[in-house]
Structures are given as C-alpha cells and as structure tokens.
Short mmCIF file of C-alpha atoms in Angstrom, two decimals:
data_model
loop_
_atom_site.label_atom_id
_atom_site.label_comp_id
_atom_site.label_asym_id
_atom_site.label_seq_id
_atom_site.Cartn_x
_atom_site.Cartn_y
_atom_site.Cartn_z
CA MET E 254 8.94 9.40 -6.58
CA LYS E 255 9.23 5.91 -6.09
CA TYR E 256 7.63 6.43 -2.81
CA ILE E 257 4.90 8.25 -4.33
CA VAL E 258 4.38 5.90 -6.80
CA THR E 259 4.20 3.19 -4.01
CA LEU E 260 1.75 4.67 -1.94
CA PHE E 261 -0.50 5.49 -5.00
CA TRP E 262 -0.48 1.66 -6.00
CA SER E 263 -1.24 0.48 -2.57
CA PHE E 264 -4.03 3.11 -2.49
CA ALA E 265 -5.55 1.78 -5.88
CA ILE E 266 -5.25 -1.89 -4.98
CA GLY E 267 -6.07 -1.77 -1.62
CA GLN E 268 -9.38 0.19 -2.49
CA ALA E 269 -10.08 -2.48 -5.08
CA VAL E 270 -9.38 -5.26 -2.68
CA CYS E 271 -11.61 -4.11 -0.22
CA TYR E 272 -14.56 -3.13 -2.34
CA LEU E 273 -14.43 -6.63 -3.92
CA GLY E 274 -14.11 -8.48 -0.44
CA GLY E 275 -16.94 -6.57 0.80
CA ALA E 276 -19.00 -7.70 -2.24
CA LEU E 277 -18.20 -10.93 -2.14
CA GLN E 278 -19.32 -10.87 1.66
CA SER E 279 -21.92 -9.41 1.07
CA GLY E 280 -20.56 -6.41 3.53
CA THR E 281 -20.46 -2.63 3.27
CA TYR E 282 -17.87 -0.81 1.33
CA ASN E 283 -16.15 1.83 3.99
CA PHE E 284 -13.50 4.42 1.91
CA GLU E 285 -11.91 5.94 5.18
CA LEU E 286 -10.83 2.46 6.83
CA SER E 287 -9.82 0.72 3.48
CA THR E 288 -7.66 3.93 2.52
CA ILE E 289 -6.00 3.99 6.08
CA ILE E 290 -5.31 0.08 5.81
CA SER E 291 -3.85 0.45 2.59
CA LEU E 292 -1.57 3.36 3.18
CA ILE E 293 -0.44 1.62 6.45
CA VAL E 294 0.54 -1.48 4.26
CA GLY E 295 2.36 0.43 1.47
CA VAL E 296 4.41 2.52 4.16
CA ILE E 297 5.10 -1.06 5.86
CA ALA E 298 6.47 -2.28 2.18
CA ILE E 299 8.46 0.41 1.86
CA ILE E 300 10.19 -0.17 4.84
CA ALA E 301 10.61 -3.40 4.25
CA VAL E 302 12.34 -3.08 1.25
CA ARG E 303 14.61 -1.01 2.73
CA PHE E 304 15.70 -3.50 5.08
CA ILE E 305 15.68 -6.54 2.56
CA SER E 306 17.06 -4.95 -0.28
CA PRO E 307 21.20 -5.86 -0.47
CA LYS E 308 23.56 -3.05 0.14
CA LYS E 309 25.44 -1.67 -2.33
CA ALA E 310 29.22 -2.42 -1.97
CA GLU E 311 31.60 0.52 -1.67
CA ALA E 312 34.67 0.55 -4.07
#
C-alpha cells in the first residue's frame, strides 16, 4: 500500500511541478512526459529508501 501512495503523490506533485515550471518559462505543458518523469522519480525514491533504510536486527 505504501508503494501505491508513494507513486500517487509522486504523480500529483510531479504534475504540479511540471505545470508551474512550464508556466514560469512560458512553455507548454506536456501531460504524458510529466507523468513518465514523475513516476520514474517515484520508483527511484522507492528503490533508494529500500537501500538507505536501516536493517532490523534479528533477535
């Protein structure tokens, strides 16, 4: 479930960032490209957390 939530928020925040970035640079907003980029960043974040988080010690 946490992976779905992470991908949802990376999608939502990625869309907002790309829309605002395009507006600030007087560019065009591309929904498909911003979706692909935001989901790739979300997957990279999920993978990074798997390797960065400390391992649980077994008793």
